[in-house]
mmCIF file of C-alpha atoms in Angstrom:
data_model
loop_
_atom_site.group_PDB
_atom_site.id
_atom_site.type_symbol
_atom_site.label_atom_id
_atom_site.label_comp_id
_atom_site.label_asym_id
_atom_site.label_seq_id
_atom_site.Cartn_x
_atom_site.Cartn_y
_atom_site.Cartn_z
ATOM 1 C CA UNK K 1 42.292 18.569 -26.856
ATOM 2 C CA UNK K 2 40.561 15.008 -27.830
ATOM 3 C CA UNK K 3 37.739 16.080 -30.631
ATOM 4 C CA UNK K 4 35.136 14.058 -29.102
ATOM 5 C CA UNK K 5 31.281 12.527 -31.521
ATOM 6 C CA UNK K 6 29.587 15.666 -29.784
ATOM 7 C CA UNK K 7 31.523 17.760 -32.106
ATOM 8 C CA UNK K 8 31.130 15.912 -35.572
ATOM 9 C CA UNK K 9 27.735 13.978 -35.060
ATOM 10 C CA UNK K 10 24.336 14.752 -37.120
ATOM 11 C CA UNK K 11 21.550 16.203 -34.571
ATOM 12 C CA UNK K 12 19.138 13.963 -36.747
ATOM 13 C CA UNK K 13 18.092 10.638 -35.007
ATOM 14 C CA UNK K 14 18.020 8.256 -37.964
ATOM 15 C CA UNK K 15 15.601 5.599 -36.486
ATOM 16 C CA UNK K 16 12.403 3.935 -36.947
ATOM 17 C CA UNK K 17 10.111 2.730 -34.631
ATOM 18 C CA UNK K 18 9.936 -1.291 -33.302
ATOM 19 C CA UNK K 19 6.362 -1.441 -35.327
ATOM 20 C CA UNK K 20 7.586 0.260 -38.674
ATOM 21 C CA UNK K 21 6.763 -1.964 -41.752
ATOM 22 C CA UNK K 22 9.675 -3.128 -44.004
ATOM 23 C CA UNK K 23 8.160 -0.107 -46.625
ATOM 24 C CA UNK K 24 8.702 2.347 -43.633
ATOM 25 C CA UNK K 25 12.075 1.292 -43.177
ATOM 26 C CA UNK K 26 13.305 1.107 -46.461
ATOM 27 C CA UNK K 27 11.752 4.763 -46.767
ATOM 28 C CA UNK K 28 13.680 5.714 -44.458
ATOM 29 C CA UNK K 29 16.998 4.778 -45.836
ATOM 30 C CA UNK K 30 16.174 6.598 -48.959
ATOM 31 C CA UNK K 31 15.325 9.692 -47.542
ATOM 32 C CA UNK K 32 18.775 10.268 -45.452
ATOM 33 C CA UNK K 33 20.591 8.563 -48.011
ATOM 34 C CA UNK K 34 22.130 5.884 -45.068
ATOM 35 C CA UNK K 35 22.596 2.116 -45.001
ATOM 36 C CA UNK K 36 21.302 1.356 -42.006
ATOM 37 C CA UNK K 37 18.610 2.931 -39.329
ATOM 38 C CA UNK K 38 18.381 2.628 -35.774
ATOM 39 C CA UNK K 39 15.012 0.787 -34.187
ATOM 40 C CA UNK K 40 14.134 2.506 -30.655
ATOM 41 C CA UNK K 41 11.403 1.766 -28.381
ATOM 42 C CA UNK K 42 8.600 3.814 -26.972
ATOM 43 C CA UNK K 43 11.142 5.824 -24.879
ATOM 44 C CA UNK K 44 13.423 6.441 -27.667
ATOM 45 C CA UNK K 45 16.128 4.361 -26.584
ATOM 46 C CA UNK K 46 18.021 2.110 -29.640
ATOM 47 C CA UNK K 47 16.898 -1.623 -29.402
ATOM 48 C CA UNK K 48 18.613 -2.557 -32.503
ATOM 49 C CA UNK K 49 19.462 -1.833 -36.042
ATOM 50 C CA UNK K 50 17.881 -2.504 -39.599
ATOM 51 C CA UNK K 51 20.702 -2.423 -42.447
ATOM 52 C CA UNK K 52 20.272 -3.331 -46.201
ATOM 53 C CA UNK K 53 21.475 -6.555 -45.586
ATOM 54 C CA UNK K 54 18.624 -7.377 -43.669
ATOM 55 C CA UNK K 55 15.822 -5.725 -45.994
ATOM 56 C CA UNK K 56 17.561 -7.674 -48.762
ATOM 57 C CA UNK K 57 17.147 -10.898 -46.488
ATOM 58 C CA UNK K 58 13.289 -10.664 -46.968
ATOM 59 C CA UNK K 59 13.310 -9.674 -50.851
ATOM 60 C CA UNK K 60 15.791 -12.931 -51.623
ATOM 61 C CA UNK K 61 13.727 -14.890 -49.010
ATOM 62 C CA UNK K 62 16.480 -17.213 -47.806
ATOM 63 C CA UNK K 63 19.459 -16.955 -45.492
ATOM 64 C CA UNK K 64 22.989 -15.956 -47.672
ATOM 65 C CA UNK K 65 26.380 -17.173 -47.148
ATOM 66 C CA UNK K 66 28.638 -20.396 -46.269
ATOM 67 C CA UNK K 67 28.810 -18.643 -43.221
ATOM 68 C CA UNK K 68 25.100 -19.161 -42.742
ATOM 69 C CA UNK K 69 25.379 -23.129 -43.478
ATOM 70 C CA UNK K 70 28.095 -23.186 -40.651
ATOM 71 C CA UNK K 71 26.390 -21.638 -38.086
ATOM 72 C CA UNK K 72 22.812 -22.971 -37.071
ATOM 73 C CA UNK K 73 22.042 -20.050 -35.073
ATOM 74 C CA UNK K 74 22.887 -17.473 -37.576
ATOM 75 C CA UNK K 75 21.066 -19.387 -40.102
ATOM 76 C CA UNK K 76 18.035 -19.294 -37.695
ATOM 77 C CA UNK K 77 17.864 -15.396 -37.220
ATOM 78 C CA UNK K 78 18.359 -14.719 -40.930
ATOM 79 C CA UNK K 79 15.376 -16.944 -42.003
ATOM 80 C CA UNK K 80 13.652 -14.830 -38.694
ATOM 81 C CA UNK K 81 14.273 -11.941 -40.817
ATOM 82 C CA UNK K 82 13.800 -12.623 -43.909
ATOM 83 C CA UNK K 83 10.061 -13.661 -42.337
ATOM 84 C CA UNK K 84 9.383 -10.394 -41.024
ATOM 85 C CA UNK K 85 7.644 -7.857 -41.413
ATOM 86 C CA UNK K 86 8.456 -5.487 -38.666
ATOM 87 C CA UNK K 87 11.543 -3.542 -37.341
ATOM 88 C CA UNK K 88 11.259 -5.328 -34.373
ATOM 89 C CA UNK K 89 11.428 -8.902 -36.626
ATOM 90 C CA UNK K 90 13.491 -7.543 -39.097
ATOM 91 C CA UNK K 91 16.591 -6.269 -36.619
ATOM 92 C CA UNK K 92 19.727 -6.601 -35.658
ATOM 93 C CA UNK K 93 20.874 -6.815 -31.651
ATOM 94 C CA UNK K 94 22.168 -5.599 -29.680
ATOM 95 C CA UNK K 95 22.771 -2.108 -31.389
ATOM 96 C CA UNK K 96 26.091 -0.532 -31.422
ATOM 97 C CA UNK K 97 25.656 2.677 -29.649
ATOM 98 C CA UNK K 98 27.973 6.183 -28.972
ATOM 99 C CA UNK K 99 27.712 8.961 -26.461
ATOM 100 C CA UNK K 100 28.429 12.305 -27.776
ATOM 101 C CA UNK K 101 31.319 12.017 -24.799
ATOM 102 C CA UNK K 102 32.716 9.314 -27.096
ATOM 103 C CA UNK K 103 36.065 10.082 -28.099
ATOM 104 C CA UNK K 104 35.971 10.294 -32.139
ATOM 105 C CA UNK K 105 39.049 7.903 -32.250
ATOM 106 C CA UNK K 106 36.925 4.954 -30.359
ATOM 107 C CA UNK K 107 33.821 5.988 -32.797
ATOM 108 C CA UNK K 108 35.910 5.060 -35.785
ATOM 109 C CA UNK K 109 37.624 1.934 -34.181
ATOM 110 C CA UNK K 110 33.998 0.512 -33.251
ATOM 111 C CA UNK K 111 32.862 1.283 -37.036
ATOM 112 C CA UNK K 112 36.023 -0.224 -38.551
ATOM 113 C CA UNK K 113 35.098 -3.205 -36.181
ATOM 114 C CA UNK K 114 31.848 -4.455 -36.385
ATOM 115 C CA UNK K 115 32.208 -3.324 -40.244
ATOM 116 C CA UNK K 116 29.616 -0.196 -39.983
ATOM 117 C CA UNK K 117 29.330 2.871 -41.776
ATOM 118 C CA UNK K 118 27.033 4.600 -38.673
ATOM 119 C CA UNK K 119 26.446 4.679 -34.905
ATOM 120 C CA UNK K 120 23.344 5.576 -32.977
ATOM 121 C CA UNK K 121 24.407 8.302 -30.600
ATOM 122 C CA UNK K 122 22.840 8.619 -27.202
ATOM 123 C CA UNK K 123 22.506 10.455 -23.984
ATOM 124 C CA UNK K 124 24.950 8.692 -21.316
ATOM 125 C CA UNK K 125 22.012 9.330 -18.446
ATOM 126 C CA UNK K 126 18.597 8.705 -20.340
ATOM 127 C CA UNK K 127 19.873 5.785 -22.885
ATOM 128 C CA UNK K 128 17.513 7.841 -26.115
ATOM 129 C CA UNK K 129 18.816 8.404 -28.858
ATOM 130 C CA UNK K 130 20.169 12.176 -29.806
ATOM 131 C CA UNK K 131 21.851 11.707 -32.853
ATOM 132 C CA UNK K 132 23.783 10.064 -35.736
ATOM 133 C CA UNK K 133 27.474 9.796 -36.535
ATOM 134 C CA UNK K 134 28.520 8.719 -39.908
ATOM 135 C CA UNK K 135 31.776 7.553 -41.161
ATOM 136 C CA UNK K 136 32.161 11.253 -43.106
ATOM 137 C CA UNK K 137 31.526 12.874 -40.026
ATOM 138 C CA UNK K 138 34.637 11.533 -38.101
ATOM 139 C CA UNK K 139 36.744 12.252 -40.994
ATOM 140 C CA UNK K 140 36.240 16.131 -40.745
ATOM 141 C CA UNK K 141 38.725 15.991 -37.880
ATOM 142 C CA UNK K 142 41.423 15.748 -40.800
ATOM 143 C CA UNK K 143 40.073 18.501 -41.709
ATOM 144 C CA UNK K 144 40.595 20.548 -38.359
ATOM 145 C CA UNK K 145 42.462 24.276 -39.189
ATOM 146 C CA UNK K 146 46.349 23.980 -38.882
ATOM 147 C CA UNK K 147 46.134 26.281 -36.196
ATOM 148 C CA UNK K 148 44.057 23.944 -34.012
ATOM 149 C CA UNK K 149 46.433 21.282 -34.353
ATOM 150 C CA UNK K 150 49.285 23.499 -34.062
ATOM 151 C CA UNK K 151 48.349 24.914 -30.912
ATOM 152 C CA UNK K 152 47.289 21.161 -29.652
ATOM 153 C CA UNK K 153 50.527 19.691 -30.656
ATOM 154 C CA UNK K 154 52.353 22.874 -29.255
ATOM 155 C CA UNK K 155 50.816 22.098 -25.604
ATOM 156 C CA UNK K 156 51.465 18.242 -26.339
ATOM 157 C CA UNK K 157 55.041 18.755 -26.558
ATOM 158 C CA UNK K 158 55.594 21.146 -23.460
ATOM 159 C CA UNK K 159 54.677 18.331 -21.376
ATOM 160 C CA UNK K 160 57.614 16.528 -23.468
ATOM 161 C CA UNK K 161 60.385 18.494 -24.170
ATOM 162 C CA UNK K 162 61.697 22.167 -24.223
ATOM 163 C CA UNK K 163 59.396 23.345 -27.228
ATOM 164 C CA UNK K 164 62.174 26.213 -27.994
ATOM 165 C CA UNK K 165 64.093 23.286 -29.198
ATOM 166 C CA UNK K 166 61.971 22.079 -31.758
ATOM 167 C CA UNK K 167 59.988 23.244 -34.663
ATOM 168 C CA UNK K 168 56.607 21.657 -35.809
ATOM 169 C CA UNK K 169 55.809 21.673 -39.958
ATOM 170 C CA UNK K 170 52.184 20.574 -40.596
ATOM 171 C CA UNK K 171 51.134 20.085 -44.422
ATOM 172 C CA UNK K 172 47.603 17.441 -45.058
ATOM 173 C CA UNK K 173 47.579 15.820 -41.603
ATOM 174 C CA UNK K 174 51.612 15.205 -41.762
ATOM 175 C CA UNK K 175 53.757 16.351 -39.179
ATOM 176 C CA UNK K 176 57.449 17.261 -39.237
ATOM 177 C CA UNK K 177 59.373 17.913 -36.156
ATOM 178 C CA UNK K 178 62.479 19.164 -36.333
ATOM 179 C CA UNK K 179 64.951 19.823 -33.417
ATOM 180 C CA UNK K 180 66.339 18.562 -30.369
ATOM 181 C CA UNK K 181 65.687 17.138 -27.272
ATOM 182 C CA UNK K 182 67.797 16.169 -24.201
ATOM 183 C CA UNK K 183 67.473 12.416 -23.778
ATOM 184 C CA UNK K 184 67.083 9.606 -26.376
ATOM 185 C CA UNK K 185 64.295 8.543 -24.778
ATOM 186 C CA UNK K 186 61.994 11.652 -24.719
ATOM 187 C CA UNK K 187 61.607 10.804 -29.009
ATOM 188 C CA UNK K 188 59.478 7.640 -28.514
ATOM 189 C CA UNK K 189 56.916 9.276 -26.179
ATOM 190 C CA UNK K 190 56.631 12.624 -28.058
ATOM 191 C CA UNK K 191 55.915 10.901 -31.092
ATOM 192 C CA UNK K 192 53.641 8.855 -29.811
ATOM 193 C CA UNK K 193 51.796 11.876 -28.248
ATOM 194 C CA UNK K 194 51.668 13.996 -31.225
ATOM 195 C CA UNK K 195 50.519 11.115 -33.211
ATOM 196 C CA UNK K 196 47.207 10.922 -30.594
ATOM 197 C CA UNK K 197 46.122 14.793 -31.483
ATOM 198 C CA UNK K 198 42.875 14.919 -33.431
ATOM 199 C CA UNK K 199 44.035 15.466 -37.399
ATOM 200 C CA UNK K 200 47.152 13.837 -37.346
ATOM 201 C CA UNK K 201 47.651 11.688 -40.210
ATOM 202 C CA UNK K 202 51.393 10.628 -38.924
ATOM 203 C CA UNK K 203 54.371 11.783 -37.572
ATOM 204 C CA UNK K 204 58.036 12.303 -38.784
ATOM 205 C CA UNK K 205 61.073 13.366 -36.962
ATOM 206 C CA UNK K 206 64.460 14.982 -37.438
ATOM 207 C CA UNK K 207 65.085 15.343 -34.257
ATOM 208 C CA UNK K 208 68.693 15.097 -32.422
ATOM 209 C CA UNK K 209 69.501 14.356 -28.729
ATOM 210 C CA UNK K 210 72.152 15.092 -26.202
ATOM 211 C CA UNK K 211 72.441 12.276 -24.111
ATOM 212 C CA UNK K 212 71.758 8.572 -25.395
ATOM 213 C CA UNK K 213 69.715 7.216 -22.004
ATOM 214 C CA UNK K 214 68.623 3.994 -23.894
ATOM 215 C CA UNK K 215 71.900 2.433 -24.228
ATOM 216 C CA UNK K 216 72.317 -0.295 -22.142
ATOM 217 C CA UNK K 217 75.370 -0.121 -20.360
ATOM 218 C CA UNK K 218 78.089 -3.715 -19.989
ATOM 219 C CA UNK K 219 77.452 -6.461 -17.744
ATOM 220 C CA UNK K 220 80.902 -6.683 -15.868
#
């Protein structure tokens, strides 16, 4: 079963409104301890995101980076922020948003992404926000109870192969399997499907076969 941000996220809605003052913001930040707060409008729905960078933008009171000198329109929207005075001056768009549908494996490849630590979470009908997911919140599914992930991997592999054949040893998010298959082929795509259940670190086989399918046979 795919652990999906419903099932890891924060119910707290880290945001600040579009008028909140650069003190408000930065208050903010200290008092959940995050590096980065979502801006939402009068209906609650994200409109962008205020991260350290930016607040440090107005107390250095120029635009950073080579990358800045490069790009005219980047340098433009950093000396925008470092001007402002408001959430709605100070942020960045468009915001990177979640639903708590979101599979926790596309959470964490949007974070590694755009270079994040923290996703607004919303609802998929209204667009407000619900919720926060942080990076430590999708690595509790490494966490998950063996038993969980035994009893996923065990229905993963009856859609594979004859699970009386083979034997499954978990230990920290590593998992052994250990048996034998009929074809060659089936190998590849169990792997591969074990290795896509929540908690699993990565996969390792000892696994025989009786018939070699992938061999490819003479041209004559």
């Amino acid at each position: 079963m795919s652990v999906t941000v419903r099932d890891v996220m924060g119910r707290v809605a880290i945001a600040v409104q579009e008028d909140a003052g650069f003190a408000d913001i930065a208050a903010a930040m200290e008092r959940y301890r995050v590096g980065a707060v979502a801006v939402i409008d009068a209906e609650r729905r994200p409109v962008g995101v205020v991260s350290e960078d930016d607040l440090l933008l107005r107390e250095t009171g120029a635009p950073g980076g080579p990358g800045a000198l490069l790009d005219p329109g980047r340098r433009r929207r950093e000396h925008r922020k470092a001007l402002g005075v408001t959430a709605a001056e100070i942020m960045s768009t468009p915001p990177v948003t979640v639903t708590p549908g979101t599979p926790v494996r596309v959470a964490a490849r949007l974070m590694h992404e755009k270079r994040i630590k923290q996703l607004p979470v919303i609802d998929p009908v209204t667009g407000r926000i619900v919720g926060t997911v942080h990076q430590s919140d999708l690595l509790r599914i490494f966490n998950r109870p063996v038993e969980d992930i035994r009893a996923d991997i065990a229905e993963v592999i009856g859609h594979q192969a004859d699970p009386e054949c083979l034997d499954v040893l978990i230990e920290c998010g590593m998992v052994t399997i250990r048996g034998r298959v009929h074809r060659r082929s089936q190998i590849s795509h169990l792997v591969e499907a074990v290795r896509a259940v929540e908690g699993v670190i990565g996969v390792t086989t000892e696994i025989t076969f009786a018939k070699n399918d992938l061999v490819v046979p003479p041209l004559h």
